[in-house]
XYZ file of C-alpha atoms in Angstrom:
731
model
C 216.304 181.809 135.250
C 213.407 183.563 136.945
C 210.371 184.733 134.950
C 209.091 188.238 135.214
C 205.912 188.556 137.388
C 203.910 189.619 134.315
C 205.076 186.522 132.430
C 204.166 184.291 135.384
C 200.721 185.912 135.508
C 200.251 185.409 131.766
C 201.281 181.768 132.087
C 198.856 181.199 134.959
C 196.025 182.829 132.962
C 196.738 180.585 129.991
C 196.673 177.500 132.206
C 193.337 178.544 133.701
C 191.922 179.184 130.233
C 193.221 175.817 129.063
C 191.664 174.112 132.076
C 188.340 175.888 131.514
C 188.542 174.987 127.844
C 188.645 171.339 128.903
C 186.193 171.428 131.832
C 183.437 173.519 130.211
C 182.951 171.259 127.135
C 183.019 168.157 129.335
C 180.440 169.768 131.635
C 178.217 170.685 128.678
C 178.405 167.143 127.291
C 177.743 165.636 130.721
C 174.801 167.993 131.293
C 172.975 166.374 128.374
C 172.588 163.269 130.532
C 171.594 164.917 133.801
C 167.810 165.078 132.997
C 167.405 161.386 132.039
C 169.548 160.207 134.938
C 167.499 162.313 137.353
C 164.267 161.120 135.734
C 165.030 157.414 135.990
C 166.882 157.371 139.286
C 165.136 155.925 142.321
C 166.774 154.684 145.481
C 166.911 151.009 146.416
C 165.284 150.818 149.858
C 165.821 147.721 151.936
C 163.296 145.230 153.288
C 164.301 143.906 156.700
C 163.513 140.517 158.192
C 160.731 141.926 160.387
C 158.880 143.344 157.368
C 159.294 140.088 155.441
C 157.942 138.063 158.351
C 154.898 140.331 158.516
C 154.264 140.082 154.761
C 154.443 136.275 154.857
C 151.187 136.186 156.824
C 149.452 139.442 155.914
C 147.241 139.908 154.021
C 145.412 136.630 153.485
C 145.838 134.544 150.353
C 142.200 135.309 149.564
C 142.928 139.036 149.403
C 146.108 138.521 147.403
C 144.178 136.386 144.917
C 141.584 139.109 144.513
C 144.279 141.717 143.881
C 146.313 139.621 141.445
C 143.166 139.033 139.388
C 143.174 142.802 138.807
C 145.760 142.212 136.120
C 146.948 145.388 134.383
C 149.254 143.550 131.994
C 148.113 142.680 128.493
C 145.951 139.551 128.798
C 147.613 136.288 127.792
C 144.325 134.699 126.602
C 145.713 131.194 127.208
C 143.968 128.102 128.553
C 145.538 125.846 131.186
C 146.834 123.447 128.547
C 148.262 126.345 126.536
C 149.964 127.698 129.674
C 151.620 124.345 130.381
C 152.782 124.100 126.775
C 154.121 127.681 126.874
C 155.969 126.931 130.143
C 157.645 123.891 128.596
C 158.713 125.956 125.587
C 160.009 128.670 127.929
C 162.138 126.097 129.710
C 163.566 125.185 126.318
C 164.352 128.826 125.472
C 161.325 130.018 123.543
C 158.606 132.462 124.596
C 155.392 131.625 122.737
C 152.720 134.251 123.334
C 149.328 133.871 121.729
C 149.027 136.069 118.649
C 152.804 136.491 118.236
C 155.516 134.438 116.554
C 157.639 132.530 119.056
C 160.788 134.390 120.162
C 164.001 132.749 121.370
C 164.860 133.968 124.880
C 166.873 132.815 127.863
C 164.704 130.888 130.357
C 166.721 132.515 133.160
C 166.588 136.060 131.718
C 169.045 137.841 129.474
C 169.039 141.606 129.080
C 169.050 141.316 125.291
C 165.568 139.776 125.482
C 164.167 143.172 126.486
C 164.824 144.477 122.981
C 163.286 141.653 120.967
C 159.979 141.452 119.127
C 157.403 144.077 118.184
C 156.491 146.814 120.700
C 153.430 144.926 121.957
C 155.545 141.811 122.512
C 158.073 143.982 124.356
C 155.289 145.286 126.594
C 154.339 141.690 127.420
C 157.958 140.908 128.287
C 158.451 144.077 130.358
C 155.266 143.213 132.256
C 156.811 139.823 133.166
C 154.563 137.690 130.960
C 157.210 134.963 131.187
C 156.911 134.974 134.989
C 153.123 134.883 134.771
C 153.221 131.837 132.486
C 155.593 129.956 134.787
C 153.710 130.919 137.955
C 150.414 129.813 136.427
C 152.041 126.555 135.300
C 153.073 125.930 138.918
C 149.532 126.669 140.121
C 148.080 124.235 137.607
C 150.582 121.393 138.036
C 152.163 122.041 141.483
C 155.445 121.115 139.800
C 158.258 122.969 141.597
C 160.343 123.293 138.433
C 157.990 126.018 137.191
C 158.157 128.046 140.395
C 161.942 127.718 140.527
C 162.254 128.824 136.917
C 159.856 131.725 137.541
C 162.020 132.869 140.449
C 165.265 132.549 138.484
C 163.865 134.514 135.566
C 162.354 137.208 137.784
C 165.455 137.608 139.950
C 167.569 138.023 136.814
C 165.151 140.692 135.617
C 165.243 142.439 139.024
C 169.044 142.474 139.233
C 169.304 143.917 135.739
C 166.691 146.572 136.548
C 168.719 147.709 139.573
C 171.971 147.877 137.622
C 171.046 150.067 134.646
C 170.994 153.843 134.468
C 168.948 154.355 131.320
C 165.814 152.662 129.940
C 166.192 149.297 128.289
C 163.239 148.162 126.180
C 160.064 148.269 128.269
C 161.971 147.971 131.546
C 160.666 151.308 132.867
C 157.637 151.753 130.645
C 154.689 153.070 132.665
C 152.282 150.351 131.489
C 154.881 147.603 131.924
C 155.594 148.613 135.527
C 151.872 148.695 136.333
C 151.355 145.385 134.554
C 154.080 143.560 136.453
C 152.667 144.400 139.898
C 149.881 141.786 139.793
C 152.375 139.220 138.436
C 154.750 139.917 141.318
C 151.847 139.648 143.762
C 151.030 136.201 142.352
C 154.667 135.120 142.589
C 154.885 136.421 146.167
C 151.695 134.588 147.187
C 153.033 131.305 145.816
C 156.528 131.727 147.248
C 155.902 133.120 150.725
C 154.542 129.778 152.052
C 156.676 127.476 149.922
C 158.968 125.024 151.795
C 162.002 126.360 149.887
C 161.381 129.958 150.997
C 164.554 131.988 151.594
C 164.786 135.470 153.054
C 167.347 136.632 150.475
C 165.035 135.824 147.570
C 162.031 137.332 149.339
C 164.041 140.458 150.072
C 164.837 140.980 146.385
C 161.173 140.554 145.427
C 159.885 143.028 148.011
C 162.662 145.530 147.314
C 161.737 145.457 143.634
C 158.149 146.231 144.622
C 159.490 149.218 146.577
C 161.422 150.426 143.522
C 158.349 149.998 141.319
C 156.335 151.983 143.846
C 158.781 154.881 143.610
C 158.691 154.856 139.809
C 154.886 154.731 139.769
C 154.701 157.674 142.153
C 157.433 159.857 140.659
C 156.036 163.095 139.221
C 158.053 162.973 136.002
C 156.854 159.396 135.347
C 153.161 160.152 135.842
C 151.353 159.719 132.508
C 148.438 161.803 133.722
C 146.659 162.198 130.370
C 145.833 158.564 129.524
C 144.713 155.302 131.070
C 148.394 154.629 131.839
C 148.249 157.273 134.563
C 145.090 155.688 135.961
C 146.920 152.346 135.926
C 149.811 153.882 137.848
C 147.458 155.014 140.598
C 145.618 151.688 140.691
C 148.986 149.905 140.922
C 149.963 152.041 143.912
C 146.713 151.004 145.596
C 147.416 147.353 144.704
C 150.823 147.573 146.366
C 149.297 149.193 149.453
C 146.670 146.438 149.752
C 148.977 143.502 148.946
C 152.011 144.633 150.963
C 150.725 146.310 154.133
C 153.326 147.821 156.412
C 155.727 149.055 153.731
C 157.672 152.189 154.702
C 155.821 155.453 154.058
C 152.700 153.591 152.910
C 150.296 156.373 153.938
C 151.982 158.931 151.668
C 151.827 156.692 148.603
C 148.239 155.681 149.283
C 147.177 159.300 149.652
C 149.077 160.294 146.504
C 147.337 157.607 144.424
C 143.867 158.655 145.571
C 144.506 162.374 145.113
C 145.915 161.931 141.608
C 143.098 159.599 140.579
C 140.484 162.019 141.895
C 141.957 164.767 139.739
C 142.154 162.491 136.692
C 138.478 161.631 136.925
C 137.737 165.283 136.175
C 138.721 164.674 132.540
C 139.137 160.914 132.115
C 135.386 160.203 132.225
C 132.670 162.580 131.008
C 129.724 163.509 133.266
C 127.696 161.054 131.143
C 130.027 158.194 132.089
C 132.014 157.907 128.840
C 135.765 157.299 129.069
C 137.302 160.084 126.999
C 139.938 158.062 125.173
C 138.174 158.071 121.799
C 137.823 154.276 121.713
C 135.156 151.724 122.575
C 137.762 149.257 123.817
C 139.461 151.819 126.042
C 136.072 152.698 127.472
C 135.731 149.061 128.562
C 139.242 149.231 130.046
C 138.294 152.393 131.939
C 135.393 150.541 133.549
C 137.818 147.867 134.736
C 140.295 150.412 136.098
C 137.687 152.368 138.021
C 136.194 149.103 139.257
C 139.612 148.023 140.537
C 140.029 151.301 142.406
C 136.604 151.030 144.032
C 137.387 147.434 145.078
C 140.795 148.303 146.520
C 139.710 151.171 148.764
C 137.683 148.964 151.171
C 140.726 146.664 151.478
C 142.555 149.732 152.773
C 139.719 150.552 155.191
C 138.730 153.543 153.074
C 135.268 154.466 151.827
C 134.590 154.799 148.109
C 133.590 158.350 147.049
C 129.977 158.403 145.869
C 130.813 160.108 142.581
C 133.287 157.320 141.777
C 130.484 154.793 142.179
C 128.155 156.935 140.065
C 130.692 157.313 137.259
C 131.359 153.579 137.328
C 127.636 152.843 137.022
C 127.203 155.342 134.170
C 130.224 153.932 132.350
C 128.672 150.475 132.493
C 125.505 151.999 131.051
C 127.357 153.361 128.015
C 129.024 149.983 127.530
C 125.599 148.332 127.532
C 124.487 150.740 124.797
C 127.447 150.222 122.446
C 128.089 146.542 123.060
C 126.995 144.198 120.280
C 125.179 140.914 120.977
C 128.370 138.865 120.502
C 130.098 141.067 123.129
C 132.268 142.795 120.534
C 132.275 146.577 120.153
C 131.885 149.090 117.318
C 135.372 149.751 115.986
C 135.821 153.453 116.621
C 139.270 154.433 117.855
C 141.647 151.717 119.018
C 139.148 148.875 119.206
C 139.567 145.255 118.124
C 136.933 143.373 116.154
C 136.854 140.399 118.509
C 135.268 140.454 121.979
C 137.769 140.987 124.751
C 135.668 141.295 127.906
C 136.426 139.694 131.245
C 133.636 137.332 132.383
C 132.007 139.926 134.639
C 131.309 142.171 131.623
C 129.932 139.530 129.280
C 126.273 139.800 128.363
C 123.689 137.100 128.954
C 120.723 136.089 126.849
C 118.261 137.012 129.593
C 119.837 140.420 130.118
C 117.534 143.120 128.716
C 120.551 145.267 127.851
C 122.022 142.541 125.631
C 118.988 142.440 123.337
C 117.891 145.080 120.871
C 114.474 145.916 122.426
C 116.203 146.799 125.664
C 118.222 149.445 123.819
C 115.689 150.611 121.216
C 115.984 154.277 120.245
C 118.620 156.983 120.143
C 121.189 157.471 122.897
C 123.022 160.811 122.876
C 126.272 161.680 124.652
C 126.882 165.281 123.559
C 129.719 165.991 125.999
C 131.724 162.928 125.008
C 130.683 163.172 121.356
C 128.721 160.026 120.470
C 125.261 159.185 119.162
C 124.116 155.550 119.213
C 120.888 154.384 117.584
C 119.284 150.959 117.923
C 116.443 149.969 115.608
C 114.554 146.775 116.333
C 111.556 146.631 113.964
C 112.306 143.367 112.139
C 116.058 143.006 112.476
C 118.409 144.473 115.066
C 120.584 147.316 113.785
C 123.063 149.593 115.507
C 124.426 152.890 114.191
C 127.194 154.857 115.894
C 128.140 158.409 114.956
C 131.543 159.181 116.488
C 132.717 162.771 116.865
C 134.719 162.656 120.080
C 137.738 164.971 120.155
C 139.669 165.838 123.309
C 143.124 167.219 122.608
C 145.870 165.454 124.551
C 143.743 162.473 125.547
C 144.831 159.055 124.360
C 144.248 156.956 121.243
C 142.808 159.686 119.042
C 142.092 158.846 115.399
C 141.065 161.414 112.797
C 137.505 160.094 112.697
C 135.098 162.833 113.748
C 131.709 162.391 112.010
C 132.438 158.762 111.107
C 129.512 156.328 110.928
C 129.679 152.683 111.972
C 126.824 150.293 111.233
C 125.926 146.789 112.378
C 122.881 144.888 111.139
C 121.638 141.315 110.928
C 124.497 140.088 113.126
C 127.203 141.558 110.885
C 129.430 144.602 110.704
C 128.983 146.667 107.546
C 130.442 150.202 107.545
C 133.431 150.417 109.857
C 136.614 152.241 110.783
C 140.079 150.706 110.746
C 140.145 149.515 114.378
C 143.223 148.849 116.533
C 146.291 148.685 114.291
C 149.136 146.701 115.941
C 152.039 148.841 117.160
C 155.197 148.469 115.126
C 153.443 146.962 112.096
C 153.809 149.081 108.909
C 150.797 151.344 108.551
C 150.424 152.097 112.258
C 150.892 155.839 111.729
C 148.563 156.049 108.721
C 145.837 154.123 110.542
C 145.320 157.178 112.755
C 144.697 159.392 109.713
C 141.504 160.322 107.894
C 141.652 157.272 105.619
C 141.224 155.071 108.685
C 137.584 156.194 108.909
C 134.690 157.267 106.692
C 134.600 160.817 108.056
C 134.369 163.537 105.366
C 137.648 165.433 104.957
C 139.955 167.200 102.514
C 142.402 164.880 100.696
C 145.430 166.765 102.050
C 143.983 167.497 105.494
C 146.381 166.912 108.369
C 145.479 165.172 111.607
C 147.103 167.842 113.778
C 145.539 170.999 115.135
C 142.496 171.521 117.282
C 139.139 170.574 115.829
C 135.793 171.346 117.444
C 133.156 168.766 116.544
C 129.709 168.922 118.133
C 126.233 167.512 117.836
C 123.746 169.930 116.271
C 120.318 168.286 116.312
C 118.525 164.970 116.479
C 115.128 163.375 116.184
C 113.779 159.890 116.706
C 110.443 158.156 116.082
C 109.620 154.486 115.546
C 110.959 153.617 112.122
C 112.830 156.872 111.493
C 115.746 158.669 113.151
C 117.965 161.622 112.307
C 121.227 162.890 113.748
C 123.329 165.862 112.665
C 126.837 166.962 113.657
C 129.541 169.309 112.430
C 133.274 169.864 112.733
C 135.618 172.589 111.622
C 138.456 171.815 109.233
C 141.676 173.433 108.072
C 141.623 177.033 106.886
C 138.259 177.874 108.407
C 136.431 175.143 106.489
C 133.538 173.150 107.898
C 131.979 169.724 107.457
C 128.482 168.656 108.419
C 127.099 165.141 108.381
C 123.417 164.238 108.641
C 122.370 160.606 109.039
C 118.774 159.632 108.320
C 117.832 156.049 109.136
C 114.592 154.596 107.808
C 113.480 151.336 109.354
C 116.146 148.910 110.429
C 118.130 148.743 107.230
C 118.336 151.987 105.262
C 120.861 154.725 105.967
C 120.859 157.958 103.971
C 123.953 160.044 104.750
C 124.197 163.688 103.684
C 127.665 165.264 103.796
C 128.231 169.008 103.357
C 131.635 170.604 102.818
C 132.364 174.324 103.059
C 135.814 175.510 102.057
C 137.953 176.827 99.196
C 135.977 176.580 95.962
C 138.820 174.858 94.105
C 138.929 171.939 96.535
C 137.157 168.610 96.554
C 136.177 166.838 99.747
C 136.326 163.076 99.991
C 134.673 160.239 101.879
C 136.138 156.734 102.029
C 133.369 154.236 102.769
C 135.124 151.101 104.044
C 133.291 147.826 104.607
C 134.296 145.078 106.994
C 136.609 142.391 105.550
C 134.778 139.391 104.161
C 132.149 141.526 102.446
C 132.107 141.246 98.661
C 131.795 144.681 97.029
C 131.116 145.038 93.309
C 130.132 147.934 91.057
C 126.870 147.546 89.160
C 126.138 148.629 85.604
C 124.132 151.666 86.723
C 127.025 153.028 88.785
C 125.776 151.729 92.107
C 127.576 149.160 94.278
C 126.459 145.937 95.888
C 127.995 144.838 99.188
C 127.185 141.178 99.875
C 127.715 139.110 102.988
C 126.063 135.793 103.762
C 122.317 135.980 103.163
C 122.287 139.785 103.054
C 123.404 142.622 100.830
C 123.534 146.410 100.874
C 122.840 148.529 97.826
C 125.087 151.629 97.728
C 124.028 154.679 95.695
C 125.334 158.238 95.439
C 123.956 161.624 94.435
C 125.102 165.237 94.640
C 123.815 168.705 93.841
C 127.106 169.279 91.991
C 129.739 167.093 90.369
C 130.564 163.766 91.958
C 132.905 160.911 91.177
C 133.349 157.636 92.965
C 135.227 154.409 92.432
C 135.863 151.031 93.943
C 139.139 150.621 95.841
C 141.261 147.717 96.901
C 143.668 147.935 99.817
C 146.657 150.142 99.139
C 149.647 151.346 101.148
C 150.478 154.396 99.036
C 148.258 156.220 99.602
C 147.255 154.169 102.625
C 143.566 153.180 102.564
C 141.239 150.196 102.401
C 142.441 148.399 105.539
C 140.626 147.070 108.611
C 142.081 145.144 111.541
C 140.178 141.866 111.748
C 140.992 139.394 114.515
C 143.980 141.598 115.428
C 145.471 141.311 111.931
C 145.536 144.150 109.339
C 143.290 142.904 106.556
C 142.392 144.312 103.110
C 138.847 145.638 103.092
C 136.554 146.689 100.220
C 136.018 150.443 99.933
C 134.359 153.100 97.809
C 136.054 156.489 97.499
C 133.745 159.418 96.696
C 134.758 163.012 95.867
C 132.483 166.054 95.784
C 133.247 169.778 95.337
C 133.494 172.228 98.209
C 130.243 174.095 98.691
C 128.168 171.101 97.629
C 126.492 168.084 99.190
C 127.041 164.366 98.814
C 124.263 161.851 99.462
C 125.262 158.251 100.171
C 122.483 155.669 100.413
C 122.973 152.247 102.028
C 119.903 150.029 101.721
C 119.965 146.573 103.342
C 118.009 143.667 101.865
C 117.973 139.907 101.560
C 120.580 138.679 99.131
C 119.389 138.951 95.555
C 116.411 141.098 96.488
C 117.825 144.629 96.591
C 116.227 147.136 94.234
C 117.896 149.998 92.412
C 117.634 153.365 94.135
C 117.540 156.664 92.261
C 118.412 159.782 94.250
C 117.658 163.252 92.881
C 118.493 166.533 94.616
C 116.265 169.508 94.087
C 117.852 172.918 93.396
C 119.130 175.501 95.892
C 120.096 173.114 98.648
C 121.736 174.003 101.969
C 122.467 171.966 105.096
C 119.428 173.495 106.815
C 117.016 173.290 103.892
C 117.050 170.576 101.266
C 114.778 168.250 99.327
C 115.585 164.791 98.043
C 113.470 162.713 95.660
C 113.958 158.947 95.911
C 112.633 156.215 93.702
C 113.139 152.589 94.637
C 112.585 150.438 91.563
C 109.235 148.699 91.691
C 108.760 149.470 95.375
C 108.216 153.090 96.333
C 108.554 156.740 95.483
C 109.525 159.080 98.262
C 110.296 162.675 98.949
C 112.369 163.647 101.946
C 112.790 167.292 102.849
C 114.308 169.312 105.624
C 112.971 172.791 106.211
C 114.550 175.773 107.909
C 112.260 175.341 110.928
C 114.078 172.149 111.890
C 111.714 169.455 110.647
C 112.200 166.386 108.477
C 109.203 165.553 106.256
C 109.020 162.121 104.678
C 106.339 161.528 102.044
C 105.489 158.148 100.523
C 104.006 159.522 97.287
C 102.091 156.495 96.006
C 100.894 155.347 99.410
C 99.846 158.840 100.533
C 101.811 158.523 103.765
C 103.267 161.623 105.357
C 105.519 161.582 108.391
C 107.226 164.462 110.129
C 110.150 164.349 112.505
C 110.685 167.434 114.633
C 114.371 167.987 115.334
C 115.632 168.875 118.787
C 118.718 171.105 119.065
C 121.592 169.473 120.908
C 122.177 170.791 124.435
C 124.860 173.392 125.045
C 127.763 171.483 126.588
C 130.399 174.208 126.479
C 130.505 174.493 130.282
C 131.021 170.745 130.738
C 133.732 170.609 128.095
C 135.426 173.673 129.598
C 135.482 171.916 132.984
C 137.104 168.881 131.355
C 139.758 171.072 129.723
C 140.403 172.866 133.012
C 140.880 169.586 134.888
C 143.248 168.371 132.182
C 145.206 171.639 132.097
C 145.602 171.612 135.875
C 147.309 168.238 135.842
C 149.336 169.162 132.759
C 150.746 172.149 134.644
C 151.571 170.100 137.747
C 152.984 167.067 135.931
C 154.928 168.186 132.837
C 155.723 165.232 130.608
C 159.285 163.993 130.332
C 160.378 163.397 126.733
C 162.302 160.167 126.223
C 164.874 161.129 123.581
C 167.922 159.112 124.637
C 168.613 158.187 121.001
C 169.024 161.867 120.127
C 171.109 162.464 123.255
C 173.547 159.787 122.092
C 173.750 161.411 118.646
C 174.355 164.875 120.087
C 176.931 163.462 122.511
C 178.893 161.871 119.652
C 178.820 165.106 117.659
C 179.941 167.207 120.630
C 182.738 164.777 121.504
C 184.005 164.994 117.923
C 183.821 168.806 118.053
C 185.620 168.816 121.405
C 188.489 166.630 120.172
C 188.767 168.672 116.981
C 188.824 171.912 118.974
C 191.641 170.686 121.229
C 193.758 169.683 118.244
C 193.037 172.916 116.365
C 193.654 175.200 119.329
C 196.876 173.385 120.200
C 198.229 173.937 116.693
C 197.103 177.561 116.606
C 198.666 178.189 120.020
C 202.039 177.135 118.631
C 201.950 179.353 115.562
C 199.790 182.238 116.815
C 200.676 182.655 120.454
C 199.470 186.224 120.580
C 195.929 184.986 119.831
C 196.033 182.150 122.364
C 193.871 183.908 124.952
C 191.286 185.062 122.434
C 190.965 181.563 120.951
C 190.264 179.884 124.276
C 187.898 182.634 125.416
C 185.927 182.306 122.186
C 185.861 178.532 122.511
C 184.621 178.663 126.105
C 181.945 181.217 125.198
C 180.716 179.095 122.288
C 180.476 176.003 124.497
C 178.545 177.842 127.200
C 176.178 179.406 124.652
C 175.759 176.110 122.837
C 175.034 174.270 126.072
C 172.344 176.774 127.016
C 170.814 176.564 123.526
C 170.763 172.763 123.600
C 168.857 172.709 126.891
C 166.474 175.495 125.938
C 165.513 174.379 122.445
C 166.752 170.892 121.596
C 166.273 169.146 124.944
C 163.837 171.438 126.807
C-alpha cells in the first residue's frame, strides 16, 4: 500500500527531527571536550638521522654542562652518597626524595606514579627527578645500570606522554615541563657518546624535546604572570642552545626573547625587585634572569643593556635583605633555611654580608618594601612589607607586616612558605599568616592600594610609615619607630566602622618562649636574649597569648620546611583608635618594664607618647603635623629631632607595570584547567540525554500529535544549554 505524499513528507520530517535529536545532544556533549583537547594537543614531529648525527657532536659537552646546571626543576639537595642511595632504592621500586616520605613507584615508569604523593612531590616526579637521580648516579659511579635504568624510565614516561589526550598529574604542568628540560639535556649528554647508543632511543629523546618545545611556546600554555612564564622562555632558550639545528629554531628563539622582554616590564620593578611578593622568589628571579643573559651569547646574540642593569639591581636588593646566614626574611613564600646556589652565597669578607656595609634605611617605594639595618652594638634588620601587585604570583595578605631579626635570631615573622597540599595551605595566605593590621572578618580578595608615606633615618633612630586601604573604604596606617639596635615601637591606626575592632597577630619564630608577665606585658626569650612586649592604646585594648590553632587558623610558622606551632600575641583595638606595640630587646634576665602612655587627642599625623623604662629612662616621643619626630630623654636633657621625608610619587611607575601586565594578559588569556568539572557535566548530560530518549520515545507512542513539538523543544533546549555552558560555565 502506497502512502500519501503528505504522509511520506511527515515521516521524513519526523526522521530528520529524530536524527537531530540524537546528533545535537551528542555534539553538545562532545563540544565540552573540544577546548581541552585543542589546548593540550601538539604534533609529534620527527627527528631524522641527519639531525641526530649533528646533535651527537654539537654543541660541546662543556656547553651542555653549563646549560644543564641551569636547572629549573625543584632542587634535590642531595649529596653524592645520598644520590647513590636514592638510585639503589629507585631500582628496588622506591623513590626517596629529601624532605618527603618514600613513595613506592615502578623503576621503569608506570602511569599511576604520576598521581602519587603531595603536589610538590608530583612536581618533582613530573620534572623527571627520578631520571636526574639515576643520571647523576651514573656520572658518579660510571655504572651502566644507572644509565640504562634512567633511559628505561624516561622512555616509558615519553611514550605515555605521547599517548594521552588529557593532563595526567604534572605531566603537562608548566613548571614540570621547564624543569625536565635540563634533566633531558643531562641524559642526552651522557647517552649521545655512550657505546650502547641507538638511533631509535635517541630519536625518542629528541622528539620529546620537540614536543616540550611546542608546549612551552603554545599561547594557551604561557603562564605570563608568574615566574613560570619566565621559566618557559628560559627553557626555550635552553633548547635552542643545547639542540642547535632543530626545525624552525629561529621562530622559537625569537618568541622566547620577545615574550621575556615584555614580561620584564612587570616582573621586575625599576628598582630591581622581583614583583612576586616573596624574598625567595626574588632570589629565583635573579637566577632566571641570569640564565637568560648567559644563554643569549651561546646563541650568538647580545644581551640587552637593560637586562644586565635589572640583573645587577636585583642582586643589590638581595644583598640588602639577605641575612648573615644566607637565609631571607620570611615575607611571602619564603623558607626559613638558606637555599642559595653557591654563586649567591655571601662571604665573610664581603662588605654586603656584614651589617656596616648595609647600615641605614633602604627604600623601594615602587615594589613596596622598606629595609632598615642598625649596627650600633648588635646587628638588626627590620623589613616592612607592603608589596601588592594584583595577578602577580605568591601573594599573601601581608601588607604593612613587620619582620625583625636581631642578635643572629629571627623574632617577629610571617608564616613563610606553607607546603602545597598540606592542611592549612589556603589559610596561610590569609591575614593571620602575618602581623599586618586588619579586620577580623576581612577577606583577602579585592584590590588593595598600599604605599609608603614618609620616612626618616639618623644614627640610632629611624622611622617609616605606610598605609593601605581596607574593605568598605576603611584604612590602616602603620608607623615603625626604631631606637638603637633593639627597640621597635609600632603604632597602628585603624579607620573604619565605629562598631568594629581591628586586630594584629604578633607571631614569633618557633623556638622562642613567650610568657605573659604579671603586669600584662609579655616576655619572649631565646638563647641569651629576650624581648619585652608592651601595649598601649588611646582607647580600649585587649590582648592575649595564643597557641597554634587550626580553627581559626593562626599561630603557625614554617620552620625548616615544616609547619610548626609558634608563640603569638593577639591584640584588638577599636576602629578610630591607635595601638602601640613596644618590642624592647635586652640580655636575658635584664629587660626592664616599659610603661606607655598616650596623650589625648591623637591622630596619625600628630601624637605624643610618654614612655618610662623602669629604673632606666623617661622619654617623650611626639610627632607633629609638620612631619617631624621629636624624641626627648627627660632626665638626661637630650633632645633629638628626625625630619620626615615624604615618599616619592610612584604612580607613573606602577601604572607602567600595570600596563605591561595588562598587555600580556590581553594577548595570552589564561586557560582554566577544569577537567574534573567537565567530567561531572558530561555524566549529567549523558544521563539527561538517555532519559530524554526514553521519555520522548514513550510520549511519541501515546501522543503522536505532539511528536514534532517534543523533538523541536528538546533540540532547542540542547542548543541553548550548550551555548550557556560555553558562555558561563566553561568560558
